[in-house]
N, CA and C atoms as an extended XYZ file, in Angstrom:
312
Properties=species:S:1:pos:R:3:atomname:S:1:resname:S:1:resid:I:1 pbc="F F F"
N        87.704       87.993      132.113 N   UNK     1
C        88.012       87.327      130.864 CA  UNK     1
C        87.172       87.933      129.750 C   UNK     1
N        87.694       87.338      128.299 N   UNK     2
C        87.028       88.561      127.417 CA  UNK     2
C        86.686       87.349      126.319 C   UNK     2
N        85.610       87.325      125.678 N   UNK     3
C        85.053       86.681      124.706 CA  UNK     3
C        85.110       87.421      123.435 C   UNK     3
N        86.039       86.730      122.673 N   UNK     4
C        85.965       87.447      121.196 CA  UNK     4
C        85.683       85.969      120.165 C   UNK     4
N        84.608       87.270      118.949 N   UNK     5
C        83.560       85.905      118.340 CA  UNK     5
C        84.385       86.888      116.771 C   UNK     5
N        84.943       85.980      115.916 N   UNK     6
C        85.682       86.650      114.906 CA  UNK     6
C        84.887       85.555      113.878 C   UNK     6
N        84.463       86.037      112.755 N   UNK     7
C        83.769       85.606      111.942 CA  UNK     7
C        84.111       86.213      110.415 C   UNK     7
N        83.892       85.318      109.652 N   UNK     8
C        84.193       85.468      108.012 CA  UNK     8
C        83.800       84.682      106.870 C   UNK     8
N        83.412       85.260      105.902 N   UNK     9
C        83.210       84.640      104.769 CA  UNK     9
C        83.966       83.390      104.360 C   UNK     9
N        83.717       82.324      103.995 N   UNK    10
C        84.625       81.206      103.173 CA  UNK    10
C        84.590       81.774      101.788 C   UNK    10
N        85.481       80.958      101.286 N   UNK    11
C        85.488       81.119       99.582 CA  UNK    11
C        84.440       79.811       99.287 C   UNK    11
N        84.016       79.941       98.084 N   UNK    12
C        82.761       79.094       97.852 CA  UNK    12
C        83.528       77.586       97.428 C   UNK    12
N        84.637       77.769       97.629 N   UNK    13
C        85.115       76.087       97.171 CA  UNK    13
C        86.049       75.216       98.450 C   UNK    13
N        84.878       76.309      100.014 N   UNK    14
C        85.311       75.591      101.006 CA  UNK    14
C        84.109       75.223      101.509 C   UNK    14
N        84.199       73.967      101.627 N   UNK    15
C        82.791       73.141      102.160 CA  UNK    15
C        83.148       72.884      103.746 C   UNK    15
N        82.248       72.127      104.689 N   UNK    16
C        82.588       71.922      105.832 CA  UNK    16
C        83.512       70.842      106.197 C   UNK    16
N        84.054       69.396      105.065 N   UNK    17
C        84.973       68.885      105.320 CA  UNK    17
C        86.493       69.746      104.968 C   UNK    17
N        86.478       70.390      104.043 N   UNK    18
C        87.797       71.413      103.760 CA  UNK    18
C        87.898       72.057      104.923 C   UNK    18
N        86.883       72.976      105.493 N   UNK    19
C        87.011       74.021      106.265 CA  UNK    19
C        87.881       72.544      107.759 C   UNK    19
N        86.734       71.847      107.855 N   UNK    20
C        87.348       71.095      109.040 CA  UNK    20
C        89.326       70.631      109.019 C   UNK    20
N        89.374       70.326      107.502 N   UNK    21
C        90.589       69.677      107.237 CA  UNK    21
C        91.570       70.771      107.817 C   UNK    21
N        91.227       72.159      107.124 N   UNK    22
C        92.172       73.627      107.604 CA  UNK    22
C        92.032       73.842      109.057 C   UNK    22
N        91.389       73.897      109.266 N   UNK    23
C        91.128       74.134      111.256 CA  UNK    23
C        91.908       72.915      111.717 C   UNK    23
N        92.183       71.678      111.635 N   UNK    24
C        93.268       70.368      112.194 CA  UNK    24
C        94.504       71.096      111.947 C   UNK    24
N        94.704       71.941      110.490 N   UNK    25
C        95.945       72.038      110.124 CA  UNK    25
C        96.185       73.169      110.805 C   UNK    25
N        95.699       73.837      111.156 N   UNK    26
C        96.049       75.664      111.679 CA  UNK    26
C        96.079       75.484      113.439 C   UNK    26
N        95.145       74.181      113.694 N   UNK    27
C        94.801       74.480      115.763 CA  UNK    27
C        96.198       74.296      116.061 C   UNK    27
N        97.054       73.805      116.033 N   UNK    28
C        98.764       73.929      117.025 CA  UNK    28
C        98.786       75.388      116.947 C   UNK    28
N        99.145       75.657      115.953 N   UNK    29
C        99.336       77.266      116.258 CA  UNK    29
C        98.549       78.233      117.081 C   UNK    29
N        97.275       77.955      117.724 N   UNK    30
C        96.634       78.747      118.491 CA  UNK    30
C        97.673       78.070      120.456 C   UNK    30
N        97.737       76.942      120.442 N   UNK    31
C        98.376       76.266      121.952 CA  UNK    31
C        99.331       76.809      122.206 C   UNK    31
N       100.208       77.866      121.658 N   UNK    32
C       100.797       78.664      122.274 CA  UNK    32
C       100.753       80.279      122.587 C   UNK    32
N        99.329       80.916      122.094 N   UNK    33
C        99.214       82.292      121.838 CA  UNK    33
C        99.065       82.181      123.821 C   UNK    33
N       100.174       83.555      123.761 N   UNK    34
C        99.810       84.266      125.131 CA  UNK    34
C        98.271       84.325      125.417 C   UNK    34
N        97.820       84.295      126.490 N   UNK    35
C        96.419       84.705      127.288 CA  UNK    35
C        95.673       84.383      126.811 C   UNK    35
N        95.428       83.041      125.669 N   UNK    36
C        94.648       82.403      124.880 CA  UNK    36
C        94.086       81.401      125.884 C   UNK    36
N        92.829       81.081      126.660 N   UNK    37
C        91.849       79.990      127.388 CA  UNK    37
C        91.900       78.768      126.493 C   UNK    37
N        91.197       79.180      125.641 N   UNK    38
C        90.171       78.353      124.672 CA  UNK    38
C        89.671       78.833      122.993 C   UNK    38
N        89.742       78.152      122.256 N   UNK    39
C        89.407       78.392      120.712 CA  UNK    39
C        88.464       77.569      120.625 C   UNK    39
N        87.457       77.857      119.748 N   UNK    40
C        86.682       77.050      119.090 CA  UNK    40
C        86.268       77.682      117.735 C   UNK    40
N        86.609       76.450      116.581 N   UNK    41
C        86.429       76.526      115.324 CA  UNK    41
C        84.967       76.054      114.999 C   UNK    41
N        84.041       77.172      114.183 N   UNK    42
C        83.075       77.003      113.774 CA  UNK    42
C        82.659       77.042      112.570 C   UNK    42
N        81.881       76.642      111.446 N   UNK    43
C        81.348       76.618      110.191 CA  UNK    43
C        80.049       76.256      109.814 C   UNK    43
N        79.574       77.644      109.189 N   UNK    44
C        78.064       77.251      108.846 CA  UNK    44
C        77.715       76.902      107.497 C   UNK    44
N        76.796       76.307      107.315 N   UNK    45
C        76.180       75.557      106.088 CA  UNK    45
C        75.944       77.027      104.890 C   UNK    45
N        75.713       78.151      105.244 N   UNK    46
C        75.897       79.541      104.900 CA  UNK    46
C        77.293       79.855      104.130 C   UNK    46
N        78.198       79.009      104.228 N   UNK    47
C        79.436       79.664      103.900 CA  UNK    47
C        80.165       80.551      104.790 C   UNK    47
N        79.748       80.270      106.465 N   UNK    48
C        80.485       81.301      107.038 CA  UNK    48
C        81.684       80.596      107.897 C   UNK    48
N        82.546       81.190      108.088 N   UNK    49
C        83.669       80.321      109.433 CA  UNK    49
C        83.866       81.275      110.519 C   UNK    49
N        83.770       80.755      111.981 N   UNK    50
C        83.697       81.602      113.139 CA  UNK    50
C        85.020       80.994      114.015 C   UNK    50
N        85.527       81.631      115.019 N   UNK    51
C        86.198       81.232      115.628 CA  UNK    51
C        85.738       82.187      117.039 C   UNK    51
N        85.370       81.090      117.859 N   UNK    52
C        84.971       81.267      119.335 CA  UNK    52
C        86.271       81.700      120.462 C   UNK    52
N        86.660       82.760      121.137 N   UNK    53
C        88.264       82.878      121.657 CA  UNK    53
C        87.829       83.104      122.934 C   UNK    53
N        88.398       82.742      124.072 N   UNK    54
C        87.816       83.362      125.337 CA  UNK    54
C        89.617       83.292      125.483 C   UNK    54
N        89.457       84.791      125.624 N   UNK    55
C        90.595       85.129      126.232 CA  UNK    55
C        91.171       85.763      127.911 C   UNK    55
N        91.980       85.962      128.116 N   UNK    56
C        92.640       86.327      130.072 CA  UNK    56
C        92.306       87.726      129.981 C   UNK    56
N        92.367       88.397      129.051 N   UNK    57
C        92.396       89.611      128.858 CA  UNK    57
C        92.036       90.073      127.562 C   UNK    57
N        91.451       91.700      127.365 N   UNK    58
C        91.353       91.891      126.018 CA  UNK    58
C        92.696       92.814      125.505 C   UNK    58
N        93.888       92.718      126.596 N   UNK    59
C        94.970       92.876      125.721 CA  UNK    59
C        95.699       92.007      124.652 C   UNK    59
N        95.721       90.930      125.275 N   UNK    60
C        96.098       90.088      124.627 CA  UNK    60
C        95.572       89.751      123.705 C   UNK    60
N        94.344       89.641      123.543 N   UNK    61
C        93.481       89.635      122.326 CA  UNK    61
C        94.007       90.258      121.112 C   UNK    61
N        93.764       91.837      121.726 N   UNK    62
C        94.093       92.626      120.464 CA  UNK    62
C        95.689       92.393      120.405 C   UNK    62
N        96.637       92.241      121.062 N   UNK    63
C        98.224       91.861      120.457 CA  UNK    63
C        98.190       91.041      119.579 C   UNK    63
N        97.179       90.079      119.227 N   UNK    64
C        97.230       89.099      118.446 CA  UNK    64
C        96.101       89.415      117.008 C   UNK    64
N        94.945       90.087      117.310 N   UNK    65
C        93.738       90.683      116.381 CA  UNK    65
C        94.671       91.868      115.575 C   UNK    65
N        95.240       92.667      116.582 N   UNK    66
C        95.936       94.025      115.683 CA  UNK    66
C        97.088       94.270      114.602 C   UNK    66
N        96.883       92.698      114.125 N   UNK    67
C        97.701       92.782      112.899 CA  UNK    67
C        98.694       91.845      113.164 C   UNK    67
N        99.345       91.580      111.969 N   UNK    68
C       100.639       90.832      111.594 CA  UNK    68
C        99.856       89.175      111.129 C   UNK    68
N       101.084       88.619      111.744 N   UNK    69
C       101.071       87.055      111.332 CA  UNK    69
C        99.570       86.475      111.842 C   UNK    69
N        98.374       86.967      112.604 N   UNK    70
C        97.245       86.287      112.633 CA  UNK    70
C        96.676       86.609      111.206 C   UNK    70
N        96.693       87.879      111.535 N   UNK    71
C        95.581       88.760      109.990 CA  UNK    71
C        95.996       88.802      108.884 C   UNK    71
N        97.404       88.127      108.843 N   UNK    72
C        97.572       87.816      107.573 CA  UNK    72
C        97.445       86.365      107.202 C   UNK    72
N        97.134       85.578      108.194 N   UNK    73
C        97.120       84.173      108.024 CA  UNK    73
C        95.449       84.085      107.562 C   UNK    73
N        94.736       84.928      108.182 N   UNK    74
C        92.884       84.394      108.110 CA  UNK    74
C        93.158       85.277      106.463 C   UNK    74
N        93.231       86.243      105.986 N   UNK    75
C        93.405       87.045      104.630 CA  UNK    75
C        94.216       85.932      103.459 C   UNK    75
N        94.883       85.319      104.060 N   UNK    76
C        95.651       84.719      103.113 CA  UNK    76
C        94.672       83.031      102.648 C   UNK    76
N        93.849       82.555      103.818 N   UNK    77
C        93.426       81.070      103.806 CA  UNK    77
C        92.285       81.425      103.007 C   UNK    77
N        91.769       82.214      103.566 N   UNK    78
C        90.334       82.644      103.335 CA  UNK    78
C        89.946       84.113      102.350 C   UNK    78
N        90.729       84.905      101.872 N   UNK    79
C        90.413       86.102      100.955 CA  UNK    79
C        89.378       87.186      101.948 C   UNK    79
N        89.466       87.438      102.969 N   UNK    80
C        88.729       88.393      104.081 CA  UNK    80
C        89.463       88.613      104.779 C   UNK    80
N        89.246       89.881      105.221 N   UNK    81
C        89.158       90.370      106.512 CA  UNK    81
C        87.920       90.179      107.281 C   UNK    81
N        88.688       89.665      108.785 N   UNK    82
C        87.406       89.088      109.341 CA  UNK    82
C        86.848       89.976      110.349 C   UNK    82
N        85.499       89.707      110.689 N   UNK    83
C        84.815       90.616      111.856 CA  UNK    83
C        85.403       89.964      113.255 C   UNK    83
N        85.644       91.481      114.215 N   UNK    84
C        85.886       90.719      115.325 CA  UNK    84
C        84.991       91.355      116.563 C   UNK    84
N        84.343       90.662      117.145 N   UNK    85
C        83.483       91.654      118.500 CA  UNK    85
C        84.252       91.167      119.834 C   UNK    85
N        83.803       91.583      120.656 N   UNK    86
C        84.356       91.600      121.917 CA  UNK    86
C        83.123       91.481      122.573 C   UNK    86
N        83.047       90.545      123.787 N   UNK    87
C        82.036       90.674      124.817 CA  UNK    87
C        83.068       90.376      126.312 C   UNK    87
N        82.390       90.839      127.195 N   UNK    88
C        83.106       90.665      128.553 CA  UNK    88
C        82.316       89.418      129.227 C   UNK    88
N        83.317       88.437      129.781 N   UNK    89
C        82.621       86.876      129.621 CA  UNK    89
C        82.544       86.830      131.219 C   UNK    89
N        81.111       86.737      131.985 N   UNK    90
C        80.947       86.919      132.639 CA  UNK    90
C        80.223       85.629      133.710 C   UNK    90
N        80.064       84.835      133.081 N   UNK    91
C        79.820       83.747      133.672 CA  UNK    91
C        79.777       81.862      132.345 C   UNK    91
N        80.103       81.308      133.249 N   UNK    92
C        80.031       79.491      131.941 CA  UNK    92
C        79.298       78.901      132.607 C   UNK    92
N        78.474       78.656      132.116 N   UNK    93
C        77.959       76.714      132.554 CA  UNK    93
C        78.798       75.603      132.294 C   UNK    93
N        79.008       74.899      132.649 N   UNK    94
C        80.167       73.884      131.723 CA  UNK    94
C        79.008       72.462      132.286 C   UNK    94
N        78.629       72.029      131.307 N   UNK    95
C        77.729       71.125      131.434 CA  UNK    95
C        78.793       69.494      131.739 C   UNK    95
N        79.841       69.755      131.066 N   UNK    96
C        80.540       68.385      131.039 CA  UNK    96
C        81.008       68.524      132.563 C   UNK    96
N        81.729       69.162      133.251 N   UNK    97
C        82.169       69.301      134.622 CA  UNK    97
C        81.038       69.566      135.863 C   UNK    97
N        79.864       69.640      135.419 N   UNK    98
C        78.832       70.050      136.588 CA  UNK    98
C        78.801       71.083      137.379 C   UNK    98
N        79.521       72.448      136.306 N   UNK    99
C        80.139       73.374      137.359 CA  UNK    99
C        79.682       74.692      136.370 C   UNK    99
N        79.437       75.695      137.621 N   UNK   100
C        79.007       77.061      136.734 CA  UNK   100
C        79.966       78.190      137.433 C   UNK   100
N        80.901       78.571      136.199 N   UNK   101
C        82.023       79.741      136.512 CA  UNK   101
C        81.872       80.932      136.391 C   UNK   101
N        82.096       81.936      137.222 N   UNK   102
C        82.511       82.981      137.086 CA  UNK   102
C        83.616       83.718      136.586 C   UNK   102
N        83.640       84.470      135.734 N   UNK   103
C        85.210       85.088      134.936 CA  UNK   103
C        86.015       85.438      136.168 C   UNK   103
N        85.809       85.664      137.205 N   UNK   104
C        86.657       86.494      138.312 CA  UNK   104
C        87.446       85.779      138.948 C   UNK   104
């Protein structure tokens, strides 16, 4: 499994209840991306917005990072192009389930 951490500037007239209000309005649209695990929407007091992705694969990733209707949706909400890294996700703790996973 592949961990991608995509991060970006807000515009300065998005605070953390706006940013929260847009992330309610945008999460359906992530519950159907192919090879998508898990999202998590993040925002710092900095002005920054992150989105946490653990994906099945880093193909799928990039089918969805390499343009079109994602990258024009984060460019269009937000005025950026966003950073995207990749890490290879190699083990979870999951504190709520009592259980520690391996990607394999």
């Amino acid at each position: 499994m592949i961990t991608a951490i995509v991060q970006f500037d807000l515009p300065k007239d998005i605070d953390r209840h706006k940013a929260e209000e847009t992330f309610k309005k945008i999460s359906p649209l992530y519950q159907s991306m192919d090879g998508l695990v898990r999202k998590y929407f993040c925002f710092s007091e900095e002005g920054k917005g992150a989105g946490v992705y653990v994906w099945k694969t880093r193909e799928a990733a990039e089918k969805i990072y390499g343009g079109g209707v994602w990258r024009e949706r984060i460019i269009e909400l937000y005025g950026v192009e966003p950073e995207i890294q990749f890490y290879d996700l190699l083990l979870t703790v999951d504190n709520a389930t009592g259980e520690i996973l391996t990607a394999a």
